[in-house]
């Protein structure tokens, strides 16, 4: 993946319902990248709302997802991204040459306790921090 110094790298996080993992990852990347990365999230079958346990564990670290809305995955979102991260859910994602595809195998927060969702959040946070370092090093 080559990102020019003239434009920001773009990342898309995808999970089936766009109500948990991909929302947490997008919010954490926005926080850690501080405006230096364009961030999107989407799902192939979006839920009606964000998982309440996800909203709760993100609020614990000062990230407000209470107004976030699950979004549908589009070909345009994939095409416009430099990196596409699927969240271990087997999503069928359009594949375009020149994109970097990652699959992060993570437990689905649906039906899990707040403690379990907190652990998933922390796993995502570590991966996001690593990704931020790679993206910003590549764009320097």
PDB file of C-alpha atoms in Angstrom:
ATOM      1  CA  UNK A   1       0.000   0.000   0.000  1.00  0.00           C
ATOM      2  CA  UNK A   2       1.379   3.366  -1.026  1.00  0.00           C
ATOM      3  CA  UNK A   3      -0.180   6.507   0.387  1.00  0.00           C
ATOM      4  CA  UNK A   4       1.108   9.820  -0.878  1.00  0.00           C
ATOM      5  CA  UNK A   5       2.048  12.641   1.451  1.00  0.00           C
ATOM      6  CA  UNK A   6      -0.649  14.776  -0.253  1.00  0.00           C
ATOM      7  CA  UNK A   7      -3.569  12.694   0.995  1.00  0.00           C
ATOM      8  CA  UNK A   8      -4.575  10.898   4.151  1.00  0.00           C
ATOM      9  CA  UNK A   9      -4.656   7.094   4.280  1.00  0.00           C
ATOM     10  CA  UNK A  10      -8.210   5.682   4.310  1.00  0.00           C
ATOM     11  CA  UNK A  11      -9.322   2.691   6.395  1.00  0.00           C
ATOM     12  CA  UNK A  12     -12.605   0.776   6.314  1.00  0.00           C
ATOM     13  CA  UNK A  13     -13.615  -1.560   9.158  1.00  0.00           C
ATOM     14  CA  UNK A  14     -16.219  -4.202   8.240  1.00  0.00           C
ATOM     15  CA  UNK A  15     -18.287  -6.625  10.301  1.00  0.00           C
ATOM     16  CA  UNK A  16     -21.675  -8.158   9.573  1.00  0.00           C
ATOM     17  CA  UNK A  17     -23.894  -5.871  11.675  1.00  0.00           C
ATOM     18  CA  UNK A  18     -21.664  -2.785  12.067  1.00  0.00           C
ATOM     19  CA  UNK A  19     -22.908  -2.648  15.644  1.00  0.00           C
ATOM     20  CA  UNK A  20     -19.860  -3.702  17.660  1.00  0.00           C
ATOM     21  CA  UNK A  21     -16.326  -4.553  16.545  1.00  0.00           C
ATOM     22  CA  UNK A  22     -16.166  -2.339  13.463  1.00  0.00           C
ATOM     23  CA  UNK A  23     -17.701   0.614  15.329  1.00  0.00           C
ATOM     24  CA  UNK A  24     -15.208   0.262  18.188  1.00  0.00           C
ATOM     25  CA  UNK A  25     -12.283  -0.059  15.763  1.00  0.00           C
ATOM     26  CA  UNK A  26     -13.332   3.004  13.773  1.00  0.00           C
ATOM     27  CA  UNK A  27     -13.780   5.126  16.899  1.00  0.00           C
ATOM     28  CA  UNK A  28     -10.452   3.989  18.329  1.00  0.00           C
ATOM     29  CA  UNK A  29      -8.632   4.674  15.060  1.00  0.00           C
ATOM     30  CA  UNK A  30     -10.166   8.149  14.900  1.00  0.00           C
ATOM     31  CA  UNK A  31      -8.966   8.768  18.451  1.00  0.00           C
ATOM     32  CA  UNK A  32      -5.412   7.486  17.954  1.00  0.00           C
ATOM     33  CA  UNK A  33      -4.895   8.945  14.476  1.00  0.00           C
ATOM     34  CA  UNK A  34      -6.124  12.385  15.540  1.00  0.00           C
ATOM     35  CA  UNK A  35      -7.278  13.459  12.080  1.00  0.00           C
ATOM     36  CA  UNK A  36      -4.376  11.898  10.170  1.00  0.00           C
ATOM     37  CA  UNK A  37      -6.431   8.968   8.801  1.00  0.00           C
ATOM     38  CA  UNK A  38      -9.860   8.886   7.108  1.00  0.00           C
ATOM     39  CA  UNK A  39     -11.930   6.243   8.910  1.00  0.00           C
ATOM     40  CA  UNK A  40     -15.108   4.419   7.885  1.00  0.00           C
ATOM     41  CA  UNK A  41     -17.042   1.417   9.178  1.00  0.00           C
ATOM     42  CA  UNK A  42     -19.826  -0.625   7.617  1.00  0.00           C
ATOM     43  CA  UNK A  43     -21.621  -3.950   7.670  1.00  0.00           C
ATOM     44  CA  UNK A  44     -23.126  -6.287   5.097  1.00  0.00           C
ATOM     45  CA  UNK A  45     -26.324  -6.588   7.176  1.00  0.00           C
ATOM     46  CA  UNK A  46     -26.407  -3.531   9.460  1.00  0.00           C
ATOM     47  CA  UNK A  47     -28.241  -3.787  12.774  1.00  0.00           C
ATOM     48  CA  UNK A  48     -30.814  -1.228  13.856  1.00  0.00           C
ATOM     49  CA  UNK A  49     -28.572   0.148  16.592  1.00  0.00           C
ATOM     50  CA  UNK A  50     -25.155  -0.110  18.196  1.00  0.00           C
ATOM     51  CA  UNK A  51     -24.810  -2.875  20.799  1.00  0.00           C
ATOM     52  CA  UNK A  52     -25.522  -1.233  24.211  1.00  0.00           C
ATOM     53  CA  UNK A  53     -22.580  -3.063  25.840  1.00  0.00           C
ATOM     54  CA  UNK A  54     -20.300  -1.591  23.156  1.00  0.00           C
ATOM     55  CA  UNK A  55     -21.634   1.902  23.857  1.00  0.00           C
ATOM     56  CA  UNK A  56     -21.017   1.327  27.587  1.00  0.00           C
ATOM     57  CA  UNK A  57     -17.414   0.090  27.318  1.00  0.00           C
ATOM     58  CA  UNK A  58     -16.473   2.832  24.888  1.00  0.00           C
ATOM     59  CA  UNK A  59     -17.981   5.453  27.208  1.00  0.00           C
ATOM     60  CA  UNK A  60     -15.675   4.115  29.952  1.00  0.00           C
ATOM     61  CA  UNK A  61     -12.702   5.382  27.932  1.00  0.00           C
ATOM     62  CA  UNK A  62     -14.340   8.659  26.895  1.00  0.00           C
ATOM     63  CA  UNK A  63     -15.582   7.631  23.437  1.00  0.00           C
ATOM     64  CA  UNK A  64     -19.255   8.396  22.788  1.00  0.00           C
ATOM     65  CA  UNK A  65     -20.944   5.961  20.404  1.00  0.00           C
ATOM     66  CA  UNK A  66     -24.463   6.754  21.640  1.00  0.00           C
ATOM     67  CA  UNK A  67     -25.317   8.574  18.407  1.00  0.00           C
ATOM     68  CA  UNK A  68     -23.505   6.161  16.061  1.00  0.00           C
ATOM     69  CA  UNK A  69     -25.624   4.388  13.457  1.00  0.00           C
ATOM     70  CA  UNK A  70     -24.786   1.104  11.680  1.00  0.00           C
ATOM     71  CA  UNK A  71     -24.120   1.623   7.966  1.00  0.00           C
ATOM     72  CA  UNK A  72     -24.397  -0.638   4.926  1.00  0.00           C
ATOM     73  CA  UNK A  73     -21.211  -1.840   3.208  1.00  0.00           C
ATOM     74  CA  UNK A  74     -20.900  -0.364  -0.291  1.00  0.00           C
ATOM     75  CA  UNK A  75     -18.540  -1.092  -3.143  1.00  0.00           C
ATOM     76  CA  UNK A  76     -17.629   2.606  -3.151  1.00  0.00           C
ATOM     77  CA  UNK A  77     -16.486   2.469   0.482  1.00  0.00           C
ATOM     78  CA  UNK A  78     -14.175  -0.445  -0.292  1.00  0.00           C
ATOM     79  CA  UNK A  79     -12.934   1.129  -3.509  1.00  0.00           C
ATOM     80  CA  UNK A  80     -12.116   4.395  -1.711  1.00  0.00           C
ATOM     81  CA  UNK A  81     -10.128   2.731   1.068  1.00  0.00           C
ATOM     82  CA  UNK A  82      -6.425   1.924   1.218  1.00  0.00           C
ATOM     83  CA  UNK A  83      -6.900  -0.662   3.978  1.00  0.00           C
ATOM     84  CA  UNK A  84      -9.978  -2.848   4.531  1.00  0.00           C
ATOM     85  CA  UNK A  85     -10.161  -4.643   7.869  1.00  0.00           C
ATOM     86  CA  UNK A  86     -12.737  -7.390   8.267  1.00  0.00           C
ATOM     87  CA  UNK A  87     -13.526  -8.376  11.803  1.00  0.00           C
ATOM     88  CA  UNK A  88     -13.378 -12.167  11.813  1.00  0.00           C
ATOM     89  CA  UNK A  89     -16.925 -12.581  10.609  1.00  0.00           C
ATOM     90  CA  UNK A  90     -16.459 -14.019   7.114  1.00  0.00           C
ATOM     91  CA  UNK A  91     -17.913 -11.013   5.335  1.00  0.00           C
ATOM     92  CA  UNK A  92     -17.860 -11.156   1.577  1.00  0.00           C
ATOM     93  CA  UNK A  93     -16.108  -7.929   0.718  1.00  0.00           C
ATOM     94  CA  UNK A  94     -15.441  -6.685  -2.827  1.00  0.00           C
ATOM     95  CA  UNK A  95     -11.759  -7.099  -3.678  1.00  0.00           C
ATOM     96  CA  UNK A  96      -9.904  -4.431  -5.628  1.00  0.00           C
ATOM     97  CA  UNK A  97      -6.251  -4.454  -6.693  1.00  0.00           C
ATOM     98  CA  UNK A  98      -3.939  -2.203  -4.709  1.00  0.00           C
ATOM     99  CA  UNK A  99      -5.927  -2.431  -1.474  1.00  0.00           C
ATOM    100  CA  UNK A 100      -4.562  -3.977   1.679  1.00  0.00           C
ATOM    101  CA  UNK A 101      -6.942  -6.490   3.261  1.00  0.00           C
ATOM    102  CA  UNK A 102      -6.646  -7.601   6.891  1.00  0.00           C
ATOM    103  CA  UNK A 103      -8.846 -10.031   8.803  1.00  0.00           C
ATOM    104  CA  UNK A 104      -8.878  -9.525  12.538  1.00  0.00           C
ATOM    105  CA  UNK A 105     -10.343 -12.581  14.253  1.00  0.00           C
ATOM    106  CA  UNK A 106     -12.226 -11.239  17.243  1.00  0.00           C
ATOM    107  CA  UNK A 107     -15.169 -12.480  19.270  1.00  0.00           C
ATOM    108  CA  UNK A 108     -18.524 -10.943  18.394  1.00  0.00           C
ATOM    109  CA  UNK A 109     -19.733  -8.748  21.269  1.00  0.00           C
ATOM    110  CA  UNK A 110     -23.383  -9.670  20.618  1.00  0.00           C
ATOM    111  CA  UNK A 111     -24.877 -11.333  23.680  1.00  0.00           C
ATOM    112  CA  UNK A 112     -21.701 -10.891  25.751  1.00  0.00           C
ATOM    113  CA  UNK A 113     -21.336  -9.290  29.165  1.00  0.00           C
ATOM    114  CA  UNK A 114     -19.799  -5.863  29.607  1.00  0.00           C
ATOM    115  CA  UNK A 115     -16.641  -7.526  30.998  1.00  0.00           C
ATOM    116  CA  UNK A 116     -16.333  -9.692  27.880  1.00  0.00           C
ATOM    117  CA  UNK A 117     -16.964  -6.717  25.575  1.00  0.00           C
ATOM    118  CA  UNK A 118     -14.351  -4.713  27.489  1.00  0.00           C
ATOM    119  CA  UNK A 119     -11.781  -7.432  26.687  1.00  0.00           C
ATOM    120  CA  UNK A 120     -12.750  -7.324  22.992  1.00  0.00           C
ATOM    121  CA  UNK A 121     -12.399  -3.526  23.036  1.00  0.00           C
ATOM    122  CA  UNK A 122      -8.921  -3.816  24.506  1.00  0.00           C
ATOM    123  CA  UNK A 123      -7.867  -6.356  21.843  1.00  0.00           C
ATOM    124  CA  UNK A 124      -9.145  -4.022  19.120  1.00  0.00           C
ATOM    125  CA  UNK A 125      -7.354  -1.076  20.706  1.00  0.00           C
ATOM    126  CA  UNK A 126      -3.983  -2.878  20.591  1.00  0.00           C
ATOM    127  CA  UNK A 127      -4.468  -3.780  16.910  1.00  0.00           C
ATOM    128  CA  UNK A 128      -5.584  -0.252  16.061  1.00  0.00           C
ATOM    129  CA  UNK A 129      -2.513   1.255  17.739  1.00  0.00           C
ATOM    130  CA  UNK A 130      -0.298  -1.005  15.646  1.00  0.00           C
ATOM    131  CA  UNK A 131      -2.185  -0.106  12.470  1.00  0.00           C
ATOM    132  CA  UNK A 132      -1.917   3.619  13.204  1.00  0.00           C
ATOM    133  CA  UNK A 133       1.852   3.283  13.546  1.00  0.00           C
ATOM    134  CA  UNK A 134       2.090   1.483  10.193  1.00  0.00           C
ATOM    135  CA  UNK A 135      -0.186   3.929   8.387  1.00  0.00           C
ATOM    136  CA  UNK A 136       1.497   7.047   9.667  1.00  0.00           C
ATOM    137  CA  UNK A 137       4.993   5.653   9.012  1.00  0.00           C
ATOM    138  CA  UNK A 138       3.916   4.804   5.426  1.00  0.00           C
ATOM    139  CA  UNK A 139       2.513   8.293   4.838  1.00  0.00           C
ATOM    140  CA  UNK A 140       5.606  10.156   6.123  1.00  0.00           C
TER     141      UNK A 140
END
